[in-house]
PDB file of C-alpha atoms in Angstrom:
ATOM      1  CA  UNK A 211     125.567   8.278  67.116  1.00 45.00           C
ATOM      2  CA  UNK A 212     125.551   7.853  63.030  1.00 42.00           C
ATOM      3  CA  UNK A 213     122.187  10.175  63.523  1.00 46.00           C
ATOM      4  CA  UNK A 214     123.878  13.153  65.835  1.00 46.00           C
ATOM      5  CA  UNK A 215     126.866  12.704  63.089  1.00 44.00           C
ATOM      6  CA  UNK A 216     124.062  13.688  60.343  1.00 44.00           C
ATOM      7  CA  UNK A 217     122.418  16.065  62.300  1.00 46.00           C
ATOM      8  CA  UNK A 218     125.619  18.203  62.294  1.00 45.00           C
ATOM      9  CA  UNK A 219     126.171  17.568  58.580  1.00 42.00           C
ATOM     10  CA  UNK A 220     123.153  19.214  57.970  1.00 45.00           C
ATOM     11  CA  UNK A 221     124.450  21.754  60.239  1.00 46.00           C
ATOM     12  CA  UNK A 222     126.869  23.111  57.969  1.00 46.00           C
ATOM     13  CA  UNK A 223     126.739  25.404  55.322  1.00 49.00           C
ATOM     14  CA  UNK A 224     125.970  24.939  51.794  1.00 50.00           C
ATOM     15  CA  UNK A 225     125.571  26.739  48.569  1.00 49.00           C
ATOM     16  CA  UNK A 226     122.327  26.414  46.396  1.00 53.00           C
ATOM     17  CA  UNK A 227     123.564  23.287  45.045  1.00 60.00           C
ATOM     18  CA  UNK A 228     123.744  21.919  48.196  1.00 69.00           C
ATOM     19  CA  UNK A 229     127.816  22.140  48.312  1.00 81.00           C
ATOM     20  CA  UNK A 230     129.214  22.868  51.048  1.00 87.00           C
ATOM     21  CA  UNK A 231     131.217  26.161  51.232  1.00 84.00           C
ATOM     22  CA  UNK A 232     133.994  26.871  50.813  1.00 90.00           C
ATOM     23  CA  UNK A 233     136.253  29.195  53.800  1.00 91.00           C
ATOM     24  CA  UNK A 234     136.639  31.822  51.301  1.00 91.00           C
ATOM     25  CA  UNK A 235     132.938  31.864  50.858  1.00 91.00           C
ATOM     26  CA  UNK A 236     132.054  31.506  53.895  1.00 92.00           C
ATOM     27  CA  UNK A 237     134.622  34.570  54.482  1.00 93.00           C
ATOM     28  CA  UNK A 238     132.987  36.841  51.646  1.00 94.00           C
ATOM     29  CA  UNK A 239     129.433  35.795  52.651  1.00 92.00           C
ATOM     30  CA  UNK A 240     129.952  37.065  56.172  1.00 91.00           C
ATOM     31  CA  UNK A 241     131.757  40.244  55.472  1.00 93.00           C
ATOM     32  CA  UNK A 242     129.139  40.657  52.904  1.00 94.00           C
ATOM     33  CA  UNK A 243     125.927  40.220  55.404  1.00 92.00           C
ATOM     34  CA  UNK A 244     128.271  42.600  58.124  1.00 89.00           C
ATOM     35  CA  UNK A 245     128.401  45.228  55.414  1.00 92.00           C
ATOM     36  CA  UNK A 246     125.216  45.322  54.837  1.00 94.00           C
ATOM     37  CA  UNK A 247     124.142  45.231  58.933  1.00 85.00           C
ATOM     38  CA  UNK A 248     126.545  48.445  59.503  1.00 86.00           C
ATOM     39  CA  UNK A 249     124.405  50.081  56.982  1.00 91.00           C
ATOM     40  CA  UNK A 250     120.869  49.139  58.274  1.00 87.00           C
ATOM     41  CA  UNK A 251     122.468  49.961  62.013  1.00 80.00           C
ATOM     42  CA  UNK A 252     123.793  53.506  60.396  1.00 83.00           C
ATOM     43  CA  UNK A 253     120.487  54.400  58.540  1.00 89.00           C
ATOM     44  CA  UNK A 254     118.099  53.368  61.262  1.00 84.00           C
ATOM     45  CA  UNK A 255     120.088  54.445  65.199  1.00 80.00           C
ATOM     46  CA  UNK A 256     119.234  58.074  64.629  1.00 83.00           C
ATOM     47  CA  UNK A 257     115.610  56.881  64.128  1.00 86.00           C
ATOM     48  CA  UNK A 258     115.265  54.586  66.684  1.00 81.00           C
ATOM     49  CA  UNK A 259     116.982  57.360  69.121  1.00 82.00           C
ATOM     50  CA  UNK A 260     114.168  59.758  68.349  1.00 86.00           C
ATOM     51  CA  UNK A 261     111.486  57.519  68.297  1.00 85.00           C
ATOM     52  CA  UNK A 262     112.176  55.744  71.847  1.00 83.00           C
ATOM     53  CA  UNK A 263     113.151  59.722  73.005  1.00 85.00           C
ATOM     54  CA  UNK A 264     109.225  60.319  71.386  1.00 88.00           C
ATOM     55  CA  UNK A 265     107.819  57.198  72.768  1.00 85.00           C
ATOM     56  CA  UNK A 266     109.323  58.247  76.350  1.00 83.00           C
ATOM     57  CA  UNK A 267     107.471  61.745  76.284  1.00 87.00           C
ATOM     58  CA  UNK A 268     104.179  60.075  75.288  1.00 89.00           C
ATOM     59  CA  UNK A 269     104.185  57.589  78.350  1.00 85.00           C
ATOM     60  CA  UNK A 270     105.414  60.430  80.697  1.00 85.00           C
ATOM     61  CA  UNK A 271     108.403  58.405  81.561  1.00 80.00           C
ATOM     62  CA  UNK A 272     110.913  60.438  83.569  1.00 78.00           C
ATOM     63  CA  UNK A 273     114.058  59.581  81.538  1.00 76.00           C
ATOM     64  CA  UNK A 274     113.988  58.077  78.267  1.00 79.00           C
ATOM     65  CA  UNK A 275     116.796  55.037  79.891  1.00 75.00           C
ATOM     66  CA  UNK A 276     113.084  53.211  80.606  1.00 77.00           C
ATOM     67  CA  UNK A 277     111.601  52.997  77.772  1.00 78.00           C
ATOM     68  CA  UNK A 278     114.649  52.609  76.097  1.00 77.00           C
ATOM     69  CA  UNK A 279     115.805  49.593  78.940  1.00 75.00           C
ATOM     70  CA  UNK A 280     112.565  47.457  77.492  1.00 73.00           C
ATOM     71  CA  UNK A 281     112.577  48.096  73.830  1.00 74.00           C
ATOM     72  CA  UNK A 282     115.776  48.444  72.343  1.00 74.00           C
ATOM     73  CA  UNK A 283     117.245  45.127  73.457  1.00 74.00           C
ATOM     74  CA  UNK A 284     114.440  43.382  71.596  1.00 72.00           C
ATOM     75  CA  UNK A 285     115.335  45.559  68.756  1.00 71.00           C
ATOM     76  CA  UNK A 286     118.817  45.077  68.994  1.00 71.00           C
ATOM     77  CA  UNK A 287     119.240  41.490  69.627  1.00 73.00           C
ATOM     78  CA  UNK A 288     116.830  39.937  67.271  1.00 75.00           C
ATOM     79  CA  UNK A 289     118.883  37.974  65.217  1.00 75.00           C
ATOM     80  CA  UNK A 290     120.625  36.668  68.904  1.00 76.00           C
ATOM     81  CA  UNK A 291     116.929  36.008  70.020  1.00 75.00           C
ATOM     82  CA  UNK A 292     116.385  33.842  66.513  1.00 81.00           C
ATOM     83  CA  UNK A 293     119.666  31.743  66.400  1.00 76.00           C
ATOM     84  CA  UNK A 294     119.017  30.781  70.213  1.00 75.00           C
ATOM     85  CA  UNK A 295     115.313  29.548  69.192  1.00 77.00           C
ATOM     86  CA  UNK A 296     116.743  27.487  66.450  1.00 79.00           C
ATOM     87  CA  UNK A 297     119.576  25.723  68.449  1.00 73.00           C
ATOM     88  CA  UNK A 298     117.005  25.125  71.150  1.00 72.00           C
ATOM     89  CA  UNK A 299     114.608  24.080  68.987  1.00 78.00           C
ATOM     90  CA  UNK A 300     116.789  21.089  68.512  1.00 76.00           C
ATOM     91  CA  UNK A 301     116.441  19.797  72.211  1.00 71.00           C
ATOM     92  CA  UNK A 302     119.625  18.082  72.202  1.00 73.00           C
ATOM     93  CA  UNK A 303     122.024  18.746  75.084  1.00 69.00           C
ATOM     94  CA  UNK A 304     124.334  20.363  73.400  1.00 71.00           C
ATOM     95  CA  UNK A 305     122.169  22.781  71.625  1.00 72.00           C
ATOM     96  CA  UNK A 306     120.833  23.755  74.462  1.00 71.00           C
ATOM     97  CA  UNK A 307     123.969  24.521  76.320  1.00 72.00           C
ATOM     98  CA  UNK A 308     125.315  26.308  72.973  1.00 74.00           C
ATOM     99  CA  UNK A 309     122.184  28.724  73.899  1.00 75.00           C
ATOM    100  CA  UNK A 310     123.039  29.610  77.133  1.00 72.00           C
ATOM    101  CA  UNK A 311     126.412  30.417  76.195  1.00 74.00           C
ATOM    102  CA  UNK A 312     125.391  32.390  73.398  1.00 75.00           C
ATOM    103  CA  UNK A 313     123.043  34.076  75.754  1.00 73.00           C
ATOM    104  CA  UNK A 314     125.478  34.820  78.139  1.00 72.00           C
ATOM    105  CA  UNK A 315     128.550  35.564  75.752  1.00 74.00           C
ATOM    106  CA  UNK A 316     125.659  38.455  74.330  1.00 75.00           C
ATOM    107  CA  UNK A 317     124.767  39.646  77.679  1.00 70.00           C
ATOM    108  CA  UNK A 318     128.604  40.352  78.793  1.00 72.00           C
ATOM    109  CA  UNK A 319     129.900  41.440  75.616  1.00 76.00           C
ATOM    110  CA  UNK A 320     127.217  43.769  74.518  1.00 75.00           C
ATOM    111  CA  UNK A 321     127.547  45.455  77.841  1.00 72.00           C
ATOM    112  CA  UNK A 322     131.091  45.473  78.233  1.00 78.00           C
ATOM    113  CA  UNK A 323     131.521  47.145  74.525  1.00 80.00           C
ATOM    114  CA  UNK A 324     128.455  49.376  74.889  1.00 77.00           C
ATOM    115  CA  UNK A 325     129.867  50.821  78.227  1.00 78.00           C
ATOM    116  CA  UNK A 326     133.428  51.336  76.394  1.00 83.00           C
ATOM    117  CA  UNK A 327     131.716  52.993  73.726  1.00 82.00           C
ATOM    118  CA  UNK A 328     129.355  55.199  76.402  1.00 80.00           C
ATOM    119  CA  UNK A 329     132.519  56.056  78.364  1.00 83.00           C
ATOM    120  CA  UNK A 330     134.840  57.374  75.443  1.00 88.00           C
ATOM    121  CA  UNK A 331     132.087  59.332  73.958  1.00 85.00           C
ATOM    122  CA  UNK A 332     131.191  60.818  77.436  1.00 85.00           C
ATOM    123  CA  UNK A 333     135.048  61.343  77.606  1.00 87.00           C
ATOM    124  CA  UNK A 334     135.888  62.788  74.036  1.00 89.00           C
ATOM    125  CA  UNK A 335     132.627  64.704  73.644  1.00 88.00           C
ATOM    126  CA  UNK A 336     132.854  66.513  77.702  1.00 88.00           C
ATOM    127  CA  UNK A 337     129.651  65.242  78.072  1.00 84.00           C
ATOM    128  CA  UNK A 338     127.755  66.223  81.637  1.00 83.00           C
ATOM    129  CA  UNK A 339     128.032  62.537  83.767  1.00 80.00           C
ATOM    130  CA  UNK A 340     124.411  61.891  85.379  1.00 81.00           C
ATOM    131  CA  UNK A 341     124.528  58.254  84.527  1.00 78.00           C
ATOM    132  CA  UNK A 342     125.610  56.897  88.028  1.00 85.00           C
ATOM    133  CA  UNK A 343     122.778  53.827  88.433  1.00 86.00           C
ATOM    134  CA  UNK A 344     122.567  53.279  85.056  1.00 82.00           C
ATOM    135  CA  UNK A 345     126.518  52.599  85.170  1.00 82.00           C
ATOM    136  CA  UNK A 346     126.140  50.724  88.328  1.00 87.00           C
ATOM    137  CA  UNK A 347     123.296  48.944  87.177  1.00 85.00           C
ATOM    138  CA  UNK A 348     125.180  47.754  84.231  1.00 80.00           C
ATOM    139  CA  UNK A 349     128.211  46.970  85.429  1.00 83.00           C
ATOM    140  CA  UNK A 350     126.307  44.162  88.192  1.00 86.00           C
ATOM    141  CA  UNK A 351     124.430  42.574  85.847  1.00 81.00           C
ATOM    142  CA  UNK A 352     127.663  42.170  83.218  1.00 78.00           C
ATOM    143  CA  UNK A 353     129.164  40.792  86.594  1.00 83.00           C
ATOM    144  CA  UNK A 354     126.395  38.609  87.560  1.00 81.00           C
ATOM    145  CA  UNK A 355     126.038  37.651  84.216  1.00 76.00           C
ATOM    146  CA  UNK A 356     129.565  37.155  83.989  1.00 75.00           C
ATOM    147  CA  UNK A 357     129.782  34.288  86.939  1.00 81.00           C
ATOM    148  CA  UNK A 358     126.630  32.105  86.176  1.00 76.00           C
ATOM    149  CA  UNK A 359     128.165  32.098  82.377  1.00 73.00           C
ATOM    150  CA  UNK A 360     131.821  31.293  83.656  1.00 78.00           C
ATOM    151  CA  UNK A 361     130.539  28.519  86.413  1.00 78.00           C
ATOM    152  CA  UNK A 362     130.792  26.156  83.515  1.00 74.00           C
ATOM    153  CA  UNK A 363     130.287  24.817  79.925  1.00 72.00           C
ATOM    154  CA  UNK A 364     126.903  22.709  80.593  1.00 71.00           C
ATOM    155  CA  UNK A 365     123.951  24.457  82.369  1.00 70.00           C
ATOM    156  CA  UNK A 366     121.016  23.218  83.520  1.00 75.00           C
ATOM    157  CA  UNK A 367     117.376  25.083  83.112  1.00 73.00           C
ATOM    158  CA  UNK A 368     117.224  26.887  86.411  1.00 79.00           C
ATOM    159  CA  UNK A 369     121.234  28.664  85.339  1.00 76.00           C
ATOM    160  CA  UNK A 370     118.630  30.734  83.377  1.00 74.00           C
ATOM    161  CA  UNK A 371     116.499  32.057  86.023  1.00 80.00           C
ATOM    162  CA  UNK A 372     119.109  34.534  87.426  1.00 77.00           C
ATOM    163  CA  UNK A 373     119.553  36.028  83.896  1.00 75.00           C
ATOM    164  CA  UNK A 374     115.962  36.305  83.238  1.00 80.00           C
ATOM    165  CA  UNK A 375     115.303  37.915  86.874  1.00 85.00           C
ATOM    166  CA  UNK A 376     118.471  40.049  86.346  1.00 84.00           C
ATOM    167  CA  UNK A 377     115.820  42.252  83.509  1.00 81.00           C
ATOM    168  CA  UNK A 378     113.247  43.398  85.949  1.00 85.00           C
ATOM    169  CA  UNK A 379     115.804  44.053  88.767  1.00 88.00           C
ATOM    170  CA  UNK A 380     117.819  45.757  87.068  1.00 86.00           C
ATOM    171  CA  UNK A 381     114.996  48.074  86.164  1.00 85.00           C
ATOM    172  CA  UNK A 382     113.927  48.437  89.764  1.00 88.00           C
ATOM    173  CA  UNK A 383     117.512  49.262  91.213  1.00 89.00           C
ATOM    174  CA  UNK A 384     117.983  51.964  88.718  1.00 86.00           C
ATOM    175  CA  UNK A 385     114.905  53.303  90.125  1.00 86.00           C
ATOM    176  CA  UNK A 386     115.786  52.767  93.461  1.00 90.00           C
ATOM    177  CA  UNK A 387     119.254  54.311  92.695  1.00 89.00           C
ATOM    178  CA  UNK A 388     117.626  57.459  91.099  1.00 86.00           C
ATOM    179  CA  UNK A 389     114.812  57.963  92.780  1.00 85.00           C
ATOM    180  CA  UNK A 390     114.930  56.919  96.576  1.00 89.00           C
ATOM    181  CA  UNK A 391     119.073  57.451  97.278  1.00 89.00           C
ATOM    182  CA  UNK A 392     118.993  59.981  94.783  1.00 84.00           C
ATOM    183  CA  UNK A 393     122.330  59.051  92.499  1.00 78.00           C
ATOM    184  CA  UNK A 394     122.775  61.092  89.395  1.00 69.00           C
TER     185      UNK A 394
END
């Protein structure tokens, strides 16, 4: 138990000196490091827009929402992807379960405030709506999500097989949607 205790000592954050911080530091660090991630997200969206848009043309794709649906959430949730290997490099319980929460807190939130965001700019712009599976598509895997996160506050290893599986069939019901029952 003395060992866990040190474990999360080590946990914490500290200075250079190996003090550890204070809550106004850690308050000015973070707002600090958010600063500076609103400015890499403003400098490099139109960029990454054009480039998956690009990227879609080359491979023929249909709609750019493909290539798009496999790259940008690598792109986007990085530093997600990186704290969740660290706390489950650990291998305690704990950690572990911290993961699949984070996983699932990322999954729902970034999908609930991404459609928000999608539906008042389609709103305050009068933008044309042919996003009908994509929306659907969305709003089932948030839900799925959703569940298997709320079941509980310990998961075991197979809790994560429904949210990896929910990737590729998501994929294939927006194609189904678009392309077989024809939903625009």
């Amino acid at each position: 138990d003395d060992e866990e205790d040190s474990e999360d000592e080590d946990d914490e954050e500290e200075d250079a000196e190996g003090e550890p911080l204070t809550k106004g530091q850690i308050i000015r660090k973070s707002m600090m490091l958010l600063t500076i991630g609103m400015v890499l997200i403003a400098t490099f969206a139109d960029p990454m827009v054009g480039a998956v848009s690009s990227l879609s043309k080359a491979m023929g794709l249909p709609s750019p929402f493909f290539a798009s649906f496999i790259l940008t959430p690598f792109a986007s949730n990085a530093s997600e992807l990186i704290s969740s290997l660290y706390f489950a490099s650990k291998k305690r319980k704990k950690n572990i379960s911290l993961t699949y929460s984070q996983v699932y807190g990322a999954v729902t939130m970034n999908n609930t405030l991404c459609f928000g965001l999608f539906m008042i700019v389609m709103h305050a712009q009068g933008l044309e709506w042919t996003f009908t599976a994509e929306t659907l598509c969305i709003l089932l895997v948030t839900l799925v999500v959703g569940c298997v996160g709320a079941s509980g506050t310990t998961f075991k290893t197979w809790t994560g097989l429904p949210v990896l599986a929910m990737y590729p069939l998501s994929l294939l019901f927006v194609i189904f949607l678009d392309y077989v029952v024809g939903l625009k």
